[in-house]
GROMACS .gro file of C-alpha atoms in nm:
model
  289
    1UNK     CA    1   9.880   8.679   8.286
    2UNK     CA    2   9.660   8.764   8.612
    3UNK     CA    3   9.650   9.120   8.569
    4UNK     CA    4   9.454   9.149   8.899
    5UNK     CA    5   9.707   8.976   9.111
    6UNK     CA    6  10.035   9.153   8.909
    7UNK     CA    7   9.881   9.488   8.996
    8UNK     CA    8   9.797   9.454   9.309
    9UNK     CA    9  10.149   9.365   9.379
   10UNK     CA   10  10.285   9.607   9.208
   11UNK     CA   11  10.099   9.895   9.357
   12UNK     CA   12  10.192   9.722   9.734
   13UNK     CA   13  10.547   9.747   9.590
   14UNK     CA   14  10.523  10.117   9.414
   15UNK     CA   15  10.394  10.238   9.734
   16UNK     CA   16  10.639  10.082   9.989
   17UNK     CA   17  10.919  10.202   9.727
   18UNK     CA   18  10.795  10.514   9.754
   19UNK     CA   19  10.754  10.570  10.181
   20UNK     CA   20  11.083  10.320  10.265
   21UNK     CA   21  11.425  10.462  10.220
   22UNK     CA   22  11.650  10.254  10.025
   23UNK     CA   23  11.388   9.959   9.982
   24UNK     CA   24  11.527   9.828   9.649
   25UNK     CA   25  11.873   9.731   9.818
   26UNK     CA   26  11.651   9.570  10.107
   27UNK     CA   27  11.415   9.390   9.812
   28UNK     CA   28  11.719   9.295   9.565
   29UNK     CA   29  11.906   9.136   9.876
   30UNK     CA   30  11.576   8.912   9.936
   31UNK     CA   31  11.595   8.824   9.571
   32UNK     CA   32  11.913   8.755   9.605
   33UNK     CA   33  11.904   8.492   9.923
   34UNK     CA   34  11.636   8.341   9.740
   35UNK     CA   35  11.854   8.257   9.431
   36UNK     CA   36  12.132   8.149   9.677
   37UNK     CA   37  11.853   7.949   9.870
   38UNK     CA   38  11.763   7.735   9.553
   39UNK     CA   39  12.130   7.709   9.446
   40UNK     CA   40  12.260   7.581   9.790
   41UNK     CA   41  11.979   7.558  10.024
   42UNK     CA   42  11.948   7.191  10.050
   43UNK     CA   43  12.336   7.147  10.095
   44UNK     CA   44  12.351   7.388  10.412
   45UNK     CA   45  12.023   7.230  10.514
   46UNK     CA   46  12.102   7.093  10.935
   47UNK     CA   47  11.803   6.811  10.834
   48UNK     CA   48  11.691   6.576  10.596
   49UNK     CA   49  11.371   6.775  10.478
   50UNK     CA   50  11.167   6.478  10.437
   51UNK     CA   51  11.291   6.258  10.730
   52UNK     CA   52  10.972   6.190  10.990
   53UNK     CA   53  11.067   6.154  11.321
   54UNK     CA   54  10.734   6.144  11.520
   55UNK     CA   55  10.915   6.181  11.876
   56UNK     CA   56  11.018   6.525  11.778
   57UNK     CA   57  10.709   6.631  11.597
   58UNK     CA   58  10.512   7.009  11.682
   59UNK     CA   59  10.858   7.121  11.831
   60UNK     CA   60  10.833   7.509  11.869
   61UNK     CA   61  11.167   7.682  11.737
   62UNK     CA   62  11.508   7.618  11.949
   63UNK     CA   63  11.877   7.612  11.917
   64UNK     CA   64  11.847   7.265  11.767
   65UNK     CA   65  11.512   7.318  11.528
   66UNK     CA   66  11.525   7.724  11.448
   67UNK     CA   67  11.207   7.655  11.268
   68UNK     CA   68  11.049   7.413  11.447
   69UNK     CA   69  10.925   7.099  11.340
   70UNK     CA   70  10.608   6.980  11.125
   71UNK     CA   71  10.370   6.726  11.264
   72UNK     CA   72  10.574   6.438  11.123
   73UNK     CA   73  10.851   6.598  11.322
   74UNK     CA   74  11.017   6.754  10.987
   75UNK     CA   75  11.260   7.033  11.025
   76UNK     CA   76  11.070   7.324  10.897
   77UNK     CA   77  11.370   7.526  10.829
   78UNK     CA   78  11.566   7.257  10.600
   79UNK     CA   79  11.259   7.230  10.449
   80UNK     CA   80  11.221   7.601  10.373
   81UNK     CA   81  11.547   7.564  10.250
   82UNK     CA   82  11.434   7.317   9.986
   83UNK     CA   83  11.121   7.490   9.874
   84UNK     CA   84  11.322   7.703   9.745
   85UNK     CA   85  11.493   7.478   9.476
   86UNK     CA   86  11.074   7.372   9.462
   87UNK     CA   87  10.914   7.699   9.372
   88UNK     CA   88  11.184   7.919   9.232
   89UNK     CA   89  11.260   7.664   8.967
   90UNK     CA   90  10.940   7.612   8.882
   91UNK     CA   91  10.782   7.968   8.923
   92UNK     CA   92  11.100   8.051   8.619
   93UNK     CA   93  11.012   7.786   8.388
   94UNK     CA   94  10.674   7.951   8.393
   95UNK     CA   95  10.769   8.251   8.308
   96UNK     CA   96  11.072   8.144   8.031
   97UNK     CA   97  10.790   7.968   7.870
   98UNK     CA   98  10.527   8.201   7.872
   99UNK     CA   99  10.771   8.449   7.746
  100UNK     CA  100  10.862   8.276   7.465
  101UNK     CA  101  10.496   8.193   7.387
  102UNK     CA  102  10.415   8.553   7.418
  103UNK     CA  103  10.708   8.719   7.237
  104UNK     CA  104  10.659   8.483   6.964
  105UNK     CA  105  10.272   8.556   6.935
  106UNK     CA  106  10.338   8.936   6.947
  107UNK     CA  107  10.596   8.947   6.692
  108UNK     CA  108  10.425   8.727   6.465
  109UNK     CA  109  10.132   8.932   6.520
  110UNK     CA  110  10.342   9.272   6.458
  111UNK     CA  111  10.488   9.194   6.142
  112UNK     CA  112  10.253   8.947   6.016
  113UNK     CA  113   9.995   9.174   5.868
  114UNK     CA  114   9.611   9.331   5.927
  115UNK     CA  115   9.457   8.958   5.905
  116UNK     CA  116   9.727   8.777   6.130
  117UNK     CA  117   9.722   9.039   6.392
  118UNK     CA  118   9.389   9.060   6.375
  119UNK     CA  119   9.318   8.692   6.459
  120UNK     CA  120   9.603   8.664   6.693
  121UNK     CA  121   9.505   8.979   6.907
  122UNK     CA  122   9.168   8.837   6.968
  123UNK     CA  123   9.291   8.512   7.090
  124UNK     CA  124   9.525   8.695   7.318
  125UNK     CA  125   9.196   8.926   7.386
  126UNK     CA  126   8.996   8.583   7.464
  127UNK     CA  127   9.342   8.510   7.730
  128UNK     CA  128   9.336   8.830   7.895
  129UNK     CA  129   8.970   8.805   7.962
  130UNK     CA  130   8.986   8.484   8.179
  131UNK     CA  131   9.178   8.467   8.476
  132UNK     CA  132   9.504   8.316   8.441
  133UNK     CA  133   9.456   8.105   8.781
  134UNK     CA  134   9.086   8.002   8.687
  135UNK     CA  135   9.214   7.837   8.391
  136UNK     CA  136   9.560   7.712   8.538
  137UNK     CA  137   9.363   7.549   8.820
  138UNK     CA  138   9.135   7.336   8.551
  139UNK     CA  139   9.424   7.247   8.337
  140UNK     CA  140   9.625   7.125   8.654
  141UNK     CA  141   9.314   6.901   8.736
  142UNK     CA  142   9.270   6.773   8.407
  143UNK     CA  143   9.655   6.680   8.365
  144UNK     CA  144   9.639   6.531   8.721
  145UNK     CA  145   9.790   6.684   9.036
  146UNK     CA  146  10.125   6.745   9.055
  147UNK     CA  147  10.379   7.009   9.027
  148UNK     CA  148  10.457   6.983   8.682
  149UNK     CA  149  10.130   6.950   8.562
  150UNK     CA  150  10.068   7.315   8.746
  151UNK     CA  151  10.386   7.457   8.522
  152UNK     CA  152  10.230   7.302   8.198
  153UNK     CA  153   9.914   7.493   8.283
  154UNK     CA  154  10.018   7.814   8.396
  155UNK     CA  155  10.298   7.806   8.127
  156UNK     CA  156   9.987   7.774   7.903
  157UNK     CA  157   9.767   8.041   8.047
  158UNK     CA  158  10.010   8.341   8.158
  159UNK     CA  159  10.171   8.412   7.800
  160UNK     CA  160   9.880   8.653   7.685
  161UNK     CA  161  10.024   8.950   7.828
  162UNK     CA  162  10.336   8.840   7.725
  163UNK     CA  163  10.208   8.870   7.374
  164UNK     CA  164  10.047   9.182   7.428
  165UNK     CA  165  10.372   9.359   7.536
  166UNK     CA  166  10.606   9.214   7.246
  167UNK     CA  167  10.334   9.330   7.006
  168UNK     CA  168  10.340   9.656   7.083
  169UNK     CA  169  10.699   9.719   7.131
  170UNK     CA  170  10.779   9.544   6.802
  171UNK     CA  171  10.535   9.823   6.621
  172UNK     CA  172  10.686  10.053   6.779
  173UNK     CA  173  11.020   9.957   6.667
  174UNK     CA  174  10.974   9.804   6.338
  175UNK     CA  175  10.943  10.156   6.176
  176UNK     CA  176  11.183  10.316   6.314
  177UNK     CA  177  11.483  10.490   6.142
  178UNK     CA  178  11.782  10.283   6.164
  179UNK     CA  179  11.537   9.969   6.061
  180UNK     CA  180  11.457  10.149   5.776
  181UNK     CA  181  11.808  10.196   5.689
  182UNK     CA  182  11.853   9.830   5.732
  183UNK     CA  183  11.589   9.764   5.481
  184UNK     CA  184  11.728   9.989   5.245
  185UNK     CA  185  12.091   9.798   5.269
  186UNK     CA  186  11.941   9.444   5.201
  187UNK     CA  187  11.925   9.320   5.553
  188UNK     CA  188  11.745   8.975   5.486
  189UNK     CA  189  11.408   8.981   5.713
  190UNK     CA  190  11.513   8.709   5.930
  191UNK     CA  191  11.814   8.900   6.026
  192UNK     CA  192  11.637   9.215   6.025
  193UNK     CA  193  11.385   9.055   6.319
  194UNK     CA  194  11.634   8.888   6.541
  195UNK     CA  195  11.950   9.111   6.496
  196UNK     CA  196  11.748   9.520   6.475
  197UNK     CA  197  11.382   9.477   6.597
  198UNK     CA  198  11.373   9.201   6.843
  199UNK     CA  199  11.676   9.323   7.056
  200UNK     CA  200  11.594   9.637   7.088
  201UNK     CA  201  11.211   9.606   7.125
  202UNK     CA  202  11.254   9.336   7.392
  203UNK     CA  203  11.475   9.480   7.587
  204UNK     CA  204  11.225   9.628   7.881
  205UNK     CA  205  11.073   9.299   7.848
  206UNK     CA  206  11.261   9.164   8.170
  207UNK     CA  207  11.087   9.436   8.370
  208UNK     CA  208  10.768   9.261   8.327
  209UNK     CA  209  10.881   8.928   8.400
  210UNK     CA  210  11.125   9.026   8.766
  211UNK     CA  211  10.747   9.167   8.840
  212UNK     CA  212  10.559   8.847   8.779
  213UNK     CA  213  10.821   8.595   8.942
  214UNK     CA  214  10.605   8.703   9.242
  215UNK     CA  215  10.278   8.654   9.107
  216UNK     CA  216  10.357   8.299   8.930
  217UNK     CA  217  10.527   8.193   9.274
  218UNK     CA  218  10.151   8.314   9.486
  219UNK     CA  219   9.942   8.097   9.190
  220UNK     CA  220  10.166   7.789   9.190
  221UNK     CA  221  10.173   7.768   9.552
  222UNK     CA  222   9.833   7.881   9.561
  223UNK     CA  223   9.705   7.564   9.350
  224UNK     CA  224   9.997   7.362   9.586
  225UNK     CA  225   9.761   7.461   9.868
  226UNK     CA  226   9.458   7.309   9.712
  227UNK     CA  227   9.572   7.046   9.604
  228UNK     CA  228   9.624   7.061   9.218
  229UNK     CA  229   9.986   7.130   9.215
  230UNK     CA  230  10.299   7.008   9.456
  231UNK     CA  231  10.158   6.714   9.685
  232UNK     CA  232  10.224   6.665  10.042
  233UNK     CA  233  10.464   6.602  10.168
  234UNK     CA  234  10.635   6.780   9.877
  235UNK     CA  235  10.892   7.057  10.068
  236UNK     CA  236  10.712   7.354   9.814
  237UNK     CA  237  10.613   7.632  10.004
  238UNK     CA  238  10.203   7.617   9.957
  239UNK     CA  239  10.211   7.232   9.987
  240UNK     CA  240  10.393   7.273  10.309
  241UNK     CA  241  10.121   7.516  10.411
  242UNK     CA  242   9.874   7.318  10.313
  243UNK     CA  243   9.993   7.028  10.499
  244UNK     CA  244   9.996   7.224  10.847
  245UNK     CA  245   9.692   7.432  10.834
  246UNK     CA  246   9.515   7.206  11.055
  247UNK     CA  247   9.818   7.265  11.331
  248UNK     CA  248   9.790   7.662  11.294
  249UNK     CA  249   9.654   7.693  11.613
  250UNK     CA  250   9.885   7.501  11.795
  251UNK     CA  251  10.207   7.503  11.592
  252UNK     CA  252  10.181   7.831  11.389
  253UNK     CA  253  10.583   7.805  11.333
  254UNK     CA  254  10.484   7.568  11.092
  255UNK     CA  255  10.285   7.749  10.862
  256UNK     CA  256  10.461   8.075  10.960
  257UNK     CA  257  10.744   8.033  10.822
  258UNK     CA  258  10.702   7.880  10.425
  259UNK     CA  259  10.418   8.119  10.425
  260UNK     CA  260  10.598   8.424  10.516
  261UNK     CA  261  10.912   8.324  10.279
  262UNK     CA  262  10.671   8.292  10.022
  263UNK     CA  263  10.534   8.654  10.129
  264UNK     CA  264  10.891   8.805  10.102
  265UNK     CA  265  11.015   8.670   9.784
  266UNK     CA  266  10.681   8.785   9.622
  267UNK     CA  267  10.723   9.098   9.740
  268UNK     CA  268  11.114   9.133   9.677
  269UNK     CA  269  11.088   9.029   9.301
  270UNK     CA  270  10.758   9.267   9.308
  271UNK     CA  271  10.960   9.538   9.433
  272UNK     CA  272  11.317   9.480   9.234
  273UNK     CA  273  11.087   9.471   8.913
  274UNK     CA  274  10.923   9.818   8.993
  275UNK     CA  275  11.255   9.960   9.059
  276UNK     CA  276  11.348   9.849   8.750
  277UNK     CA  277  11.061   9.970   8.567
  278UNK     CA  278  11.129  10.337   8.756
  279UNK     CA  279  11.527  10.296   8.656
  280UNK     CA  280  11.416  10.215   8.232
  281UNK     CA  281  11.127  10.504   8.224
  282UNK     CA  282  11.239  10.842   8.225
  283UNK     CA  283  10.858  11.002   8.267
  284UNK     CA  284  10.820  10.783   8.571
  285UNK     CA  285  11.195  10.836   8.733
  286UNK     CA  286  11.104  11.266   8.671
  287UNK     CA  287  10.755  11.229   8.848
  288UNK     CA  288  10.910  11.009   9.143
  289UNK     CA  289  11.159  11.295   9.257
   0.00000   0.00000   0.00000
């Protein structure tokens, strides 16, 4: 995963958490909208996201367009609305594939043996050493542009962490006492994995991925903006960016708006996800009184 653009988030996040009373319940509601966005957004939606009507086009915000319009005179907020059913959709299938990429991986790697961990780790080494969005953004160009050809490459690219973190917690599990009890009883090994170690190794695991719902929704709509991912006139946040950055100057409302929903989800999930890491580490919760 892009460890450069998950910590930078996070330590935004771990500092506003810190100086902002009750922050989480500010961040978790965001989250929450967001879900509710993708779920019902384009029902509630006053427009047809995608229907140009050039006579209304570079409207500033009103009682009739709250948003504004786009230069094909395209309601930006129904198309907000949308982009969320675009890019939250999308940004989770990213990380519910990486994960299981990853998880797999580690564990394989964990209980595999000296020579199988060995070879795995450096793979995952070879991952971690290239940036996730580096690679994502040649994949996406070699697959063709499109939005799902920038899931199949990030989905490809951002499980090395992933695999990383399962590895570790499974070794740290794996010997422990009651799995050694297990062993003793007969537990068959496939039982032993998905019933004692995996559940109880993996269960921090969702920390990790609330943080990087953020960063996988910044790169997908990051390679949306360039051109590699969702394609105007596409209502995903970056392509909708990317569509109006020549009218920033004169219609700012319509590159204001996706890109500053796409600021606050990023930062909500970034911020829910540190709370939750603060909530499942005691060391941390004792140094933030």
């Amino acid at each position: 995963m892009s460890a450069t653009t998950t910590g930078i988030a996070t330590g935004v996040a771990a500092r506003i958490r810190h100086r902002v009373p009750f922050v989480e319940g500010a961040a978790l509601a965001v989250a929450v909208v967001v879900v509710a966005m993708a779920a019902v957004g384009p029902l509630v939606a006053p427009h047809d996201p995608y229907a140009v009507n050039l006579t209304d086009a570079l409207l500033p915000p009103s009682a009739e367009h709250w948003f504004g319009t786009d230069a094909n005179g395209r309601d930006v907020l129904s198309r907000v609305l949308h982009g969320a059913r675009v890019t939250l959709p999308a940004t989770l299938v990213v990380i519910a594939a990486s994960t299981v990429i990853g998880v797999l991986i580690g564990t394989v790697a964990a209980l595999g043996g000296k020579v199988v961990d060995e070879v795995l780790m450096r793979i995952t080494d070879i991952g971690l050493s290239l940036p996730a969005i580096i690679l994502a953004l040649g994949l996406s160009a070699a697959l063709g542009p499109g939005l799902s050809s920038a899931v199949i490459a990030l989905s490809v690219t951002w499980w090395p962490g992933y695999a990383r973190l399962a590895r570790t917690l499974v070794r740290e599990v794996k010997d422990a006492e009651y799995v050694d009890a297990a062993r003793v009883l007969g537990v068959p090994q496939g039982r032993l994995i998905f019933r004692h170690i995996l559940p109880n190794a993996l269960n921090t695991l969702y920390v990790q991925t609330t943080v990087d719902v953020g960063a996988v929704m910044l790169v997908i709509s990051g390679l949306s903006f360039i051109g590699v991912g969702a394609q105007v006139p596409s209502a995903e946040w970056g392509a909708m960016i990317a569509g109006e950055a020549n009218n920033l100057t004169n219609a700012w409302w319509a590159v204001a708006f996706p890109g500053l929903a796409l600021l606050l989800t990023a930062l909500a999930f970034n911020l829910v996800g540190d709370w939750l890491r603060v909530r499942n580490d005691p060391t941390i919760r004792r140094e933030a009184r």
